[in-house]
Amino acid sequence: MCGIIGYSGKKDIANIIIEGLQSLEYRGYDSAGMALAGPYNLDIYKKSGKVSVLKEFYKKRVLEASSFTDKNSPEIGKNLSHNTGGDSSKKGISKNANNKLICSGIGHTRWATHGIASDINAHPHFSNSSNIAIVHNGIIENYNELKNFLLGEGYIFKSQTDTEIFVNFIEYNIRKIGDNEVDDIVFALKVALKKIKGQYAILLLFKNHPEILIGAKKNAPLVVGRTLVENKSNESMPEKGMFIKTKKGVQSQNYEYFVASDILPLAQYVNEVRFLNDNEIFLIKSNNIKIFSLDESVITDFKFYPIDIKKENISKNGYDSYMLKEIFEQPISIKKCIKDKIDNKSNLFCLKTLDPILQDIFSAERIIILSCGTSLNAAIYGKYIIEKYCNIPVSIEQASEFRYRNPLVRNKDLFIGISQSGETADTLKALEYVKENYNAKIISISNAKNSTITRLADVNLDICAGLEIGVASTKAFTNQLMTLIIFNFWLMQKTSTTGANLSVLPERISKVSDTIDIISFLNSFSSAISKVLANSDKIQKVALFISKFKSALFLGRDTLFPIALEGALKLKEISYIHAEGYSAAEMKHGPIALIDKNMPVITLIGNTKFLKKNLSSIEEISARNGKIITIGTVGNLEVKALSKYCIDIDFSDCFKPSMDGFITKASFTHNKEKQNSETYSSSFTEKFNENCTPGLGTIQDDFLIPITTTVVIQLLAYHTAIYKKCDVDKPRNLAKSVTVE
Ligand code: AGP
C-alpha cells in the first residue's frame, strides 16, 4: 500500500528520498514521486511505474537543468544543485559554515485508490498556488463535499485524487490565516484537519519555508525517526519552544529527522523512533521537533524508542528474492519464537507480556479472533488447537466484517487481534470498535513491536519472526501458528502450575514434567522444516506442472484446512493462478463441479489421521480426471497410485512418543463435557487408529504437521510463480500492509 518518506536536514535530499522510496517498494505501489524544497523553489517529480523510472526521470531533469544557464532556468538549476552533491557555489547559493542548508524532501509510492495509476495522479500534489506539496496515505471520505466547496472558492483540480483536494483545503485555510509564521501554518492545518473525515498520514512541504517539514496522522501509520548530528558551535539553535533533549541539563543535542510510513526505510538512517499517535501533528524545523495534538497545544512528554531492525536484515542475503530468503529463514524464526516464550530458569512456557490481564484471560468464556488474509488462516488454526486442547470456544471473525454486522459480544469474551504488520486497517478498525463498545480485553499477536495494533491492544504477544519484507507472508505465518500453539500450551500450563481458579478451563497439565517434555519436543522441531527445505528442488518439479494450469484446488481436513486456505492464497497472490482452498469434505458440496483434466487438486493429507477419508476424496477427484498432488506421509499405495505427484514429508520430528500420553491426558481425561456427551471408551490413540489404514505407523498428535506442510505449499507457490516469471516480492496490486479499509 502507499508508502511515505520524508527528510529534513543537510544531506543529499534527493538521494535519501529515492533510497527511501526503494525500501518502500515492498509495500506494493503503481507510481512514485518526490518533492524537494530548497532555497529557490519547491519542485515535484513524479512518474507512474517503478521507483527506477522516477530515478531516471529525476536524473534526466538534473542533467537538463545543469546544461541550462541560470537565465534559462533559474529556479530548477539552483534548486537541483542544492544538497544533491552538486557544486552549489556555481549556482550562487550562499553556504553556511557547514556548507549546506537545511532543506526538506518528501516522497511517496502510490497504490491507486481514487483515480488510475498515472503521472498526474501520482503524489506529491501541489496546491493551486504551488506553494504547498503533499504526500498522503489513506482515503478522505468527505472529498466530494470539500471539492464542491473549493470549486466554489475558485480552486481547480488536475488529478482525480482526493489528495489534491486535501492539499487545497489546507491551502484554503492557510490563506485565511497567513503563512508568515510557522505557527500560523500549524494553526491553519489544525483547523483544516478537524474538518477532514477519513484516514490520513500526510507530509507537507512549503515553498516559503523550505527548512520545515510538517506531518500529521489519523488512522494511518507515520513514524518519525531521529539520529544525533554533530553539535557544531555554529549549528542553528532551536527556536524558543522547540523540544530539545538535554544531557546533564547543559548541552543541547541536535537531531536529524526522517519520517516514513513504517520503520523499514528509516532503519539505515536512525536509531530511535516515535510512532505518531492519531490526531497529532509534528513540525520539524532546524534539527528539532515539536509535536502538537489536534485538540490541545504542544505535547512535551513524548519519547523516542530504540529501533531494533538491523541493517543486514534488509538485505536478500544472497537469495534471489526476499520471499525465498524468508521461507528459508523459518527454522531459525521458529526457534526464536519458541525461545522467546520459554523461561530459561524454570524451563516452562512464559508469556510475561500477558501478565497485566491474566485474570481476564482466565475468566474468559470465549475467545474471539479478528484478522485478515494469512493472519485469518492462522486464526482458524488457533481455533482448532485451542478448542481441542483448552476446551474453550473460539470464534474466528474476518476483521473487515466484524464491526459492520452488529456482532454479539458477551461479558467474558476475550479478543485476540492477529496482524503481522500491526497496521492492517480492517483489523485495527475492528479492534477499535471492540474497545469503544465493549469492556473486553484485547491481546494482539504481531510481528511489529510498537505498531498500531500493539498500542491499541491491552497486551501483545510478539511472534518474533523478524522483519518480513516479501509481500506474501511466509515466516510470519508459521510463527503465528507457533505462537498460537504456545499460547494454547501456556494456558494449559498456567492452570496447573498456578492453581488458577478458572471458570472455564479445567486443569490441563497435571505435571510440570509434561511441560518440560513438550518444550524439549518443540525445541527440536525446526529440523522438520529444514528437511522440507532440503527438498525444495523436488517441490520445484511439481511447481512446473502446476504452472501450466489456470486454476488449482487445495484440500485439507482439520488443522490442515487452514493450510489449504493458505496454500490457495499463496498461489494466487504470487503466481496469479486462480486457486481455492477447501475442507476436503466440502469439495463434494460444490467445487467438485470444477474438476476435470485441467484442474490440479493439491491434497494435504498430513499424517495418517484422516487417511481413509482423504482416500475417498482422492478417488472422487480421480474419477473426474482431476490431477492429484498429495502432500504428506504418502506411503500408502492407493494414494500413490491415484496421484500424479506425491510430495512425501518426513513427519518424524513432528511427533514424540511421550507426546501421545501428554495430549491424551489433556484432550480426553480432563474433557468432562465431551466425555459425558460421547462415550470415549478408547484412548485418544485408539480413536485415531479407527480412521487409519493399518501398517502406516502409530498415530500421535499432529499439531505441528500443519507448520511442516505450510513450508511445502510456500515452496510450491514460490516455484510456480518463478516459472511464470512473476515478481514474487512485489506481486501486482498487493500491498504488504493494507492500511486502508
Ligand atoms: C499475506 O500473504 C497477504 N499479503 C495478506 O493476506 C495479509 O496477510 C493480510 O493483508 C493481513 O496482513 P497483516 O497480517 O499484516 O494484518
mmCIF file of C-alpha atoms in Angstrom, residues 154-450:
data_model
loop_
_atom_site.group_PDB
_atom_site.id
_atom_site.type_symbol
_atom_site.label_atom_id
_atom_site.label_comp_id
_atom_site.label_asym_id
_atom_site.label_seq_id
_atom_site.Cartn_x
_atom_site.Cartn_y
_atom_site.Cartn_z
ATOM 1 C CA GLY A 154 -12.304 29.144 -7.434
ATOM 2 C CA TYR A 155 -9.922 26.201 -6.950
ATOM 3 C CA ILE A 156 -9.169 23.932 -9.873
ATOM 4 C CA PHE A 157 -8.086 20.290 -9.871
ATOM 5 C CA LYS A 158 -5.813 18.484 -12.275
ATOM 6 C CA SER A 159 -5.897 14.988 -10.882
ATOM 7 C CA GLN A 160 -8.641 12.552 -9.910
ATOM 8 C CA THR A 161 -7.291 12.182 -6.384
ATOM 9 C CA ASP A 162 -8.756 13.002 -3.004
ATOM 10 C CA THR A 163 -5.243 14.127 -2.017
ATOM 11 C CA GLU A 164 -5.256 17.128 -4.348
ATOM 12 C CA ILE A 165 -8.495 18.230 -2.705
ATOM 13 C CA PHE A 166 -6.871 17.703 0.704
ATOM 14 C CA VAL A 167 -3.852 19.920 -0.029
ATOM 15 C CA ASN A 168 -6.022 22.655 -1.463
ATOM 16 C CA PHE A 169 -8.276 22.571 1.546
ATOM 17 C CA ILE A 170 -5.168 23.042 3.687
ATOM 18 C CA GLU A 171 -4.063 25.899 1.436
ATOM 19 C CA TYR A 172 -7.500 27.494 1.696
ATOM 20 C CA ASN A 173 -7.192 27.529 5.492
ATOM 21 C CA ILE A 174 -3.609 28.777 5.431
ATOM 22 C CA ARG A 175 -4.583 31.611 3.097
ATOM 23 C CA LYS A 176 -7.162 32.759 5.616
ATOM 24 C CA ILE A 177 -4.620 32.873 8.431
ATOM 25 C CA GLY A 178 -1.387 33.641 6.593
ATOM 26 C CA ASP A 179 1.887 31.782 6.356
ATOM 27 C CA ASN A 180 4.455 34.305 7.525
ATOM 28 C CA GLU A 181 4.905 32.473 10.791
ATOM 29 C CA VAL A 182 5.293 28.714 11.009
ATOM 30 C CA ASP A 183 2.924 28.742 13.987
ATOM 31 C CA ASP A 184 0.223 30.170 11.716
ATOM 32 C CA ILE A 185 0.684 27.292 9.314
ATOM 33 C CA VAL A 186 0.303 24.782 12.134
ATOM 34 C CA PHE A 187 -2.784 26.575 13.403
ATOM 35 C CA ALA A 188 -4.377 26.637 9.936
ATOM 36 C CA LEU A 189 -3.520 22.968 9.457
ATOM 37 C CA LYS A 190 -5.289 22.116 12.701
ATOM 38 C CA VAL A 191 -8.389 23.955 11.513
ATOM 39 C CA ALA A 192 -8.309 22.063 8.215
ATOM 40 C CA LEU A 193 -7.677 18.640 9.746
ATOM 41 C CA LYS A 194 -10.605 18.985 12.106
ATOM 42 C CA LYS A 195 -12.875 19.105 9.057
ATOM 43 C CA ILE A 196 -11.316 16.124 7.306
ATOM 44 C CA LYS A 197 -13.199 12.836 7.504
ATOM 45 C CA GLY A 198 -11.339 9.628 6.756
ATOM 46 C CA GLN A 199 -7.808 8.391 7.180
ATOM 47 C CA TYR A 200 -4.579 10.149 6.553
ATOM 48 C CA ALA A 201 -0.871 10.143 7.108
ATOM 49 C CA ILE A 202 0.454 13.263 5.397
ATOM 50 C CA LEU A 203 3.699 15.128 4.909
ATOM 51 C CA LEU A 204 3.748 18.724 3.743
ATOM 52 C CA LEU A 205 6.453 20.950 2.266
ATOM 53 C CA PHE A 206 6.181 24.712 1.925
ATOM 54 C CA LYS A 207 7.802 26.835 -0.761
ATOM 55 C CA ASN A 208 8.156 29.776 1.586
ATOM 56 C CA HIS A 209 9.620 27.664 4.397
ATOM 57 C CA PRO A 210 11.948 25.100 2.814
ATOM 58 C CA GLU A 211 13.521 24.347 6.178
ATOM 59 C CA ILE A 212 10.350 22.867 7.659
ATOM 60 C CA LEU A 213 8.682 19.518 7.302
ATOM 61 C CA ILE A 214 5.195 19.049 8.712
ATOM 62 C CA GLY A 215 3.236 15.839 9.090
ATOM 63 C CA ALA A 216 0.033 14.604 10.646
ATOM 64 C CA LYS A 217 -1.812 11.339 11.020
ATOM 65 C CA LYS A 218 -5.148 9.764 11.720
ATOM 66 C CA ASN A 219 -5.782 6.034 11.263
ATOM 67 C CA ALA A 220 -2.738 5.536 9.032
ATOM 68 C CA PRO A 221 0.784 4.903 10.286
ATOM 69 C CA LEU A 222 3.530 7.527 10.432
ATOM 70 C CA VAL A 223 6.848 7.091 12.199
ATOM 71 C CA VAL A 224 9.393 9.784 12.994
ATOM 72 C CA GLY A 225 12.992 8.631 13.353
ATOM 73 C CA ARG A 226 15.944 10.580 14.573
ATOM 74 C CA THR A 227 19.687 10.322 14.815
ATOM 75 C CA LEU A 228 22.178 12.570 16.534
ATOM 76 C CA VAL A 229 24.107 15.011 14.388
ATOM 77 C CA GLU A 230 27.346 16.709 15.338
ATOM 78 C CA ASN A 231 26.682 19.679 17.503
ATOM 79 C CA LYS A 232 28.932 22.292 15.929
ATOM 80 C CA SER A 233 29.121 25.665 17.571
ATOM 81 C CA ASN A 234 27.507 27.443 14.659
ATOM 82 C CA GLU A 235 24.649 24.915 14.270
ATOM 83 C CA SER A 236 21.340 26.596 14.126
ATOM 84 C CA MET A 237 19.915 26.712 17.610
ATOM 85 C CA PRO A 238 16.371 25.666 18.273
ATOM 86 C CA GLU A 239 13.677 28.228 18.337
ATOM 87 C CA LYS A 240 12.019 29.113 21.565
ATOM 88 C CA GLY A 241 9.534 26.396 22.415
ATOM 89 C CA MET A 242 11.105 23.708 20.227
ATOM 90 C CA PHE A 243 11.640 20.471 22.104
ATOM 91 C CA ILE A 244 15.268 19.784 22.940
ATOM 92 C CA LYS A 245 16.565 16.802 24.798
ATOM 93 C CA THR A 246 19.307 17.848 27.165
ATOM 94 C CA LYS A 247 22.137 15.805 28.543
ATOM 95 C CA LYS A 248 23.008 16.588 32.146
ATOM 96 C CA GLY A 249 20.860 19.622 31.670
ATOM 97 C CA VAL A 250 23.669 21.539 29.966
ATOM 98 C CA GLN A 251 24.458 20.522 26.453
ATOM 99 C CA SER A 252 21.635 20.572 23.942
ATOM 100 C CA GLN A 253 21.593 17.770 21.382
ATOM 101 C CA ASN A 254 20.754 18.207 17.756
ATOM 102 C CA TYR A 255 18.970 15.516 15.828
ATOM 103 C CA GLU A 256 18.418 14.884 12.195
ATOM 104 C CA TYR A 257 14.878 13.699 11.391
ATOM 105 C CA PHE A 258 13.496 11.173 8.955
ATOM 106 C CA VAL A 259 9.836 10.264 8.617
ATOM 107 C CA ALA A 260 8.162 7.287 6.985
ATOM 108 C CA SER A 261 5.050 5.189 6.896
ATOM 109 C CA ASP A 262 6.934 2.313 8.531
ATOM 110 C CA ILE A 263 10.236 1.652 10.216
ATOM 111 C CA LEU A 264 11.944 -0.154 7.350
ATOM 112 C CA PRO A 265 13.044 2.822 5.227
ATOM 113 C CA LEU A 266 14.251 4.535 8.396
ATOM 114 C CA ALA A 267 16.391 1.649 9.612
ATOM 115 C CA GLN A 268 19.525 2.662 7.749
ATOM 116 C CA TYR A 269 19.436 6.255 8.981
ATOM 117 C CA VAL A 270 18.120 6.416 12.523
ATOM 118 C CA ASN A 271 18.464 4.632 15.826
ATOM 119 C CA GLU A 272 15.365 5.909 17.600
ATOM 120 C CA VAL A 273 11.756 6.207 16.516
ATOM 121 C CA ARG A 274 8.457 7.547 17.695
ATOM 122 C CA PHE A 275 5.177 6.373 16.224
ATOM 123 C CA LEU A 276 2.899 9.343 15.834
ATOM 124 C CA ASN A 277 -0.476 8.956 17.531
ATOM 125 C CA ASP A 278 -3.753 9.716 15.829
ATOM 126 C CA ASN A 279 -4.626 13.401 15.733
ATOM 127 C CA GLU A 280 -1.045 14.517 16.231
ATOM 128 C CA ILE A 281 0.889 16.961 14.081
ATOM 129 C CA PHE A 282 4.653 17.222 14.046
ATOM 130 C CA LEU A 283 6.774 20.137 12.949
ATOM 131 C CA ILE A 284 10.433 19.534 12.165
ATOM 132 C CA LYS A 285 12.494 22.679 11.921
ATOM 133 C CA SER A 286 16.169 23.412 12.391
ATOM 134 C CA ASN A 287 17.069 19.919 13.627
ATOM 135 C CA ASN A 288 14.324 19.927 16.206
ATOM 136 C CA ILE A 289 10.848 18.561 16.521
ATOM 137 C CA LYS A 290 7.688 19.861 18.055
ATOM 138 C CA ILE A 291 4.576 17.697 18.392
ATOM 139 C CA PHE A 292 1.072 19.124 18.715
ATOM 140 C CA SER A 293 -2.184 17.425 19.374
ATOM 141 C CA LEU A 294 -5.114 18.452 17.241
ATOM 142 C CA ASP A 295 -7.147 19.437 20.263
ATOM 143 C CA GLU A 296 -4.589 20.629 22.754
ATOM 144 C CA SER A 297 -1.357 22.530 22.403
ATOM 145 C CA VAL A 298 2.229 21.282 22.351
ATOM 146 C CA ILE A 299 2.972 17.782 23.631
ATOM 147 C CA THR A 300 6.158 17.855 25.664
ATOM 148 C CA ASP A 301 6.395 14.417 27.212
ATOM 149 C CA PHE A 302 6.879 12.302 24.111
ATOM 150 C CA LYS A 303 9.573 9.658 23.966
ATOM 151 C CA PHE A 304 11.629 8.078 21.207
ATOM 152 C CA TYR A 305 12.328 4.332 21.391
ATOM 153 C CA PRO A 306 15.429 2.481 20.156
ATOM 154 C CA ILE A 307 14.921 0.818 16.795
ATOM 155 C CA ASP A 308 15.654 -2.902 16.646
ATOM 156 C CA ILE A 309 15.943 -3.568 12.925
ATOM 157 C CA LYS A 310 19.458 -4.473 11.907
ATOM 158 C CA LYS A 311 20.633 -3.243 8.545
ATOM 159 C CA GLU A 312 21.680 -6.738 7.426
ATOM 160 C CA ASN A 313 18.065 -7.896 7.825
ATOM 161 C CA ILE A 314 17.151 -5.634 4.965
ATOM 162 C CA SER A 315 19.444 -7.443 2.513
ATOM 163 C CA LYS A 316 18.431 -10.502 0.467
ATOM 164 C CA ASN A 317 21.456 -12.288 1.848
ATOM 165 C CA GLY A 318 22.309 -13.968 -1.458
ATOM 166 C CA TYR A 319 18.780 -15.188 -2.172
ATOM 167 C CA ASP A 320 17.005 -14.224 -5.393
ATOM 168 C CA SER A 321 14.097 -12.749 -3.515
ATOM 169 C CA TYR A 322 13.023 -11.751 -0.032
ATOM 170 C CA MET A 323 10.296 -14.351 -0.203
ATOM 171 C CA LEU A 324 12.738 -17.208 -0.767
ATOM 172 C CA LYS A 325 15.060 -15.851 1.920
ATOM 173 C CA GLU A 326 12.160 -15.651 4.350
ATOM 174 C CA ILE A 327 10.970 -19.184 3.531
ATOM 175 C CA PHE A 328 14.475 -20.469 4.259
ATOM 176 C CA GLU A 329 14.709 -18.466 7.472
ATOM 177 C CA GLN A 330 11.890 -20.478 9.023
ATOM 178 C CA PRO A 331 13.956 -22.992 11.017
ATOM 179 C CA ILE A 332 15.585 -20.015 12.748
ATOM 180 C CA SER A 333 12.483 -17.856 13.083
ATOM 181 C CA ILE A 334 10.514 -20.756 14.589
ATOM 182 C CA LYS A 335 13.303 -21.333 17.127
ATOM 183 C CA LYS A 336 13.304 -17.643 18.059
ATOM 184 C CA CYS A 337 9.563 -17.709 18.547
ATOM 185 C CA ILE A 338 9.836 -20.679 20.917
ATOM 186 C CA LYS A 339 12.867 -19.312 22.790
ATOM 187 C CA ASP A 340 11.108 -16.016 23.394
ATOM 188 C CA LYS A 341 8.242 -17.798 25.092
ATOM 189 C CA ILE A 342 10.142 -20.075 27.454
ATOM 190 C CA ASP A 343 11.600 -19.124 30.789
ATOM 191 C CA ASN A 344 15.256 -20.174 30.933
ATOM 192 C CA LYS A 345 15.269 -20.845 34.656
ATOM 193 C CA SER A 346 12.069 -22.803 35.120
ATOM 194 C CA ASN A 347 12.006 -24.174 31.581
ATOM 195 C CA LEU A 348 8.279 -23.515 31.468
ATOM 196 C CA PHE A 349 6.219 -21.532 28.988
ATOM 197 C CA CYS A 350 6.358 -17.912 29.941
ATOM 198 C CA LEU A 351 4.231 -15.243 28.288
ATOM 199 C CA LYS A 352 5.117 -12.431 30.649
ATOM 200 C CA THR A 353 3.603 -9.745 28.468
ATOM 201 C CA LEU A 354 0.172 -11.207 29.208
ATOM 202 C CA ASP A 355 0.547 -10.704 32.967
ATOM 203 C CA PRO A 356 -1.447 -7.444 33.137
ATOM 204 C CA ILE A 357 -4.632 -9.216 32.009
ATOM 205 C CA LEU A 358 -4.138 -12.686 33.470
ATOM 206 C CA GLN A 359 -7.404 -12.628 35.379
ATOM 207 C CA ASP A 360 -9.329 -11.597 32.265
ATOM 208 C CA ILE A 361 -7.710 -14.408 30.312
ATOM 209 C CA PHE A 362 -8.527 -16.973 32.958
ATOM 210 C CA SER A 363 -12.101 -15.849 33.363
ATOM 211 C CA ALA A 364 -12.747 -15.710 29.608
ATOM 212 C CA GLU A 365 -15.655 -17.813 28.437
ATOM 213 C CA ARG A 366 -14.965 -17.329 24.762
ATOM 214 C CA ILE A 367 -12.078 -16.117 22.623
ATOM 215 C CA ILE A 368 -12.842 -14.070 19.508
ATOM 216 C CA ILE A 369 -10.012 -13.753 16.997
ATOM 217 C CA LEU A 370 -10.056 -10.883 14.480
ATOM 218 C CA SER A 371 -7.711 -10.815 11.499
ATOM 219 C CA CYS A 372 -7.378 -10.757 7.700
ATOM 220 C CA GLY A 373 -5.756 -12.771 4.917
ATOM 221 C CA THR A 374 -2.928 -15.022 6.004
ATOM 222 C CA SER A 375 -3.399 -13.960 9.623
ATOM 223 C CA LEU A 376 -7.006 -15.094 9.352
ATOM 224 C CA ASN A 377 -5.833 -18.521 8.226
ATOM 225 C CA ALA A 378 -3.553 -18.639 11.265
ATOM 226 C CA ALA A 379 -6.562 -17.723 13.406
ATOM 227 C CA ILE A 380 -8.547 -20.704 12.098
ATOM 228 C CA TYR A 381 -5.662 -22.969 13.060
ATOM 229 C CA GLY A 382 -5.647 -21.326 16.511
ATOM 230 C CA LYS A 383 -9.353 -22.076 16.899
ATOM 231 C CA TYR A 384 -8.855 -25.760 16.115
ATOM 232 C CA ILE A 385 -5.959 -26.057 18.556
ATOM 233 C CA ILE A 386 -7.385 -24.037 21.451
ATOM 234 C CA GLU A 387 -10.836 -25.598 21.282
ATOM 235 C CA LYS A 388 -9.317 -29.047 21.092
ATOM 236 C CA TYR A 389 -6.847 -28.767 23.937
ATOM 237 C CA CYS A 390 -8.219 -25.996 26.125
ATOM 238 C CA ASN A 391 -11.896 -26.685 25.741
ATOM 239 C CA ILE A 392 -12.734 -23.010 25.350
ATOM 240 C CA PRO A 393 -14.916 -21.791 22.449
ATOM 241 C CA VAL A 394 -13.056 -19.733 19.864
ATOM 242 C CA SER A 395 -14.821 -17.642 17.206
ATOM 243 C CA ILE A 396 -12.976 -16.505 14.115
ATOM 244 C CA GLU A 397 -14.013 -13.257 12.502
ATOM 245 C CA GLN A 398 -12.973 -11.578 9.290
ATOM 246 C CA ALA A 399 -11.996 -8.261 10.791
ATOM 247 C CA SER A 400 -13.496 -6.322 7.880
ATOM 248 C CA GLU A 401 -16.945 -7.801 8.522
ATOM 249 C CA PHE A 402 -16.979 -7.767 12.288
ATOM 250 C CA ARG A 403 -17.892 -4.235 13.227
ATOM 251 C CA TYR A 404 -20.439 -3.733 10.480
ATOM 252 C CA ARG A 405 -22.640 -6.690 11.312
ATOM 253 C CA ASN A 406 -23.791 -5.929 14.859
ATOM 254 C CA PRO A 407 -21.815 -8.765 16.415
ATOM 255 C CA LEU A 408 -22.945 -10.338 19.654
ATOM 256 C CA VAL A 409 -20.254 -9.762 22.231
ATOM 257 C CA ARG A 410 -20.659 -11.199 25.695
ATOM 258 C CA ASN A 411 -19.356 -10.178 29.046
ATOM 259 C CA LYS A 412 -16.489 -12.612 29.313
ATOM 260 C CA ASP A 413 -15.290 -12.537 25.730
ATOM 261 C CA LEU A 414 -11.560 -12.168 25.280
ATOM 262 C CA PHE A 415 -10.344 -10.712 21.968
ATOM 263 C CA ILE A 416 -7.219 -11.576 20.023
ATOM 264 C CA GLY A 417 -6.150 -9.477 17.018
ATOM 265 C CA ILE A 418 -3.622 -11.150 14.750
ATOM 266 C CA SER A 419 -1.666 -8.964 12.360
ATOM 267 C CA GLN A 420 1.841 -9.492 11.052
ATOM 268 C CA SER A 421 2.320 -5.828 10.205
ATOM 269 C CA GLY A 422 0.251 -4.476 13.059
ATOM 270 C CA GLU A 423 -1.070 -1.835 10.664
ATOM 271 C CA THR A 424 -3.897 -3.548 8.781
ATOM 272 C CA ALA A 425 -6.737 -1.035 8.753
ATOM 273 C CA ASP A 426 -9.542 -3.634 8.756
ATOM 274 C CA THR A 427 -8.118 -5.358 11.821
ATOM 275 C CA LEU A 428 -7.371 -2.114 13.633
ATOM 276 C CA LYS A 429 -10.845 -0.745 12.969
ATOM 277 C CA ALA A 430 -12.467 -3.921 14.264
ATOM 278 C CA LEU A 431 -10.370 -3.808 17.434
ATOM 279 C CA GLU A 432 -11.103 -0.111 17.905
ATOM 280 C CA TYR A 433 -14.770 -0.979 17.660
ATOM 281 C CA VAL A 434 -14.316 -3.590 20.387
ATOM 282 C CA LYS A 435 -12.515 -1.091 22.564
ATOM 283 C CA GLU A 436 -15.087 1.620 22.116
ATOM 284 C CA ASN A 437 -18.148 -0.554 22.578
ATOM 285 C CA TYR A 438 -17.257 -3.311 24.998
ATOM 286 C CA ASN A 439 -15.272 -3.610 28.127
ATOM 287 C CA ALA A 440 -13.303 -6.515 26.685
ATOM 288 C CA LYS A 441 -9.578 -7.136 26.856
ATOM 289 C CA ILE A 442 -7.524 -7.433 23.687
ATOM 290 C CA ILE A 443 -4.383 -9.450 23.048
ATOM 291 C CA SER A 444 -2.505 -8.575 19.871
ATOM 292 C CA ILE A 445 -0.357 -11.159 18.141
ATOM 293 C CA SER A 446 2.006 -9.229 15.942
ATOM 294 C CA ASN A 447 5.414 -9.156 14.336
ATOM 295 C CA ALA A 448 5.929 -5.431 14.754
ATOM 296 C CA LYS A 449 6.755 -4.081 18.178
ATOM 297 C CA ASN A 450 5.265 -0.635 18.736
#
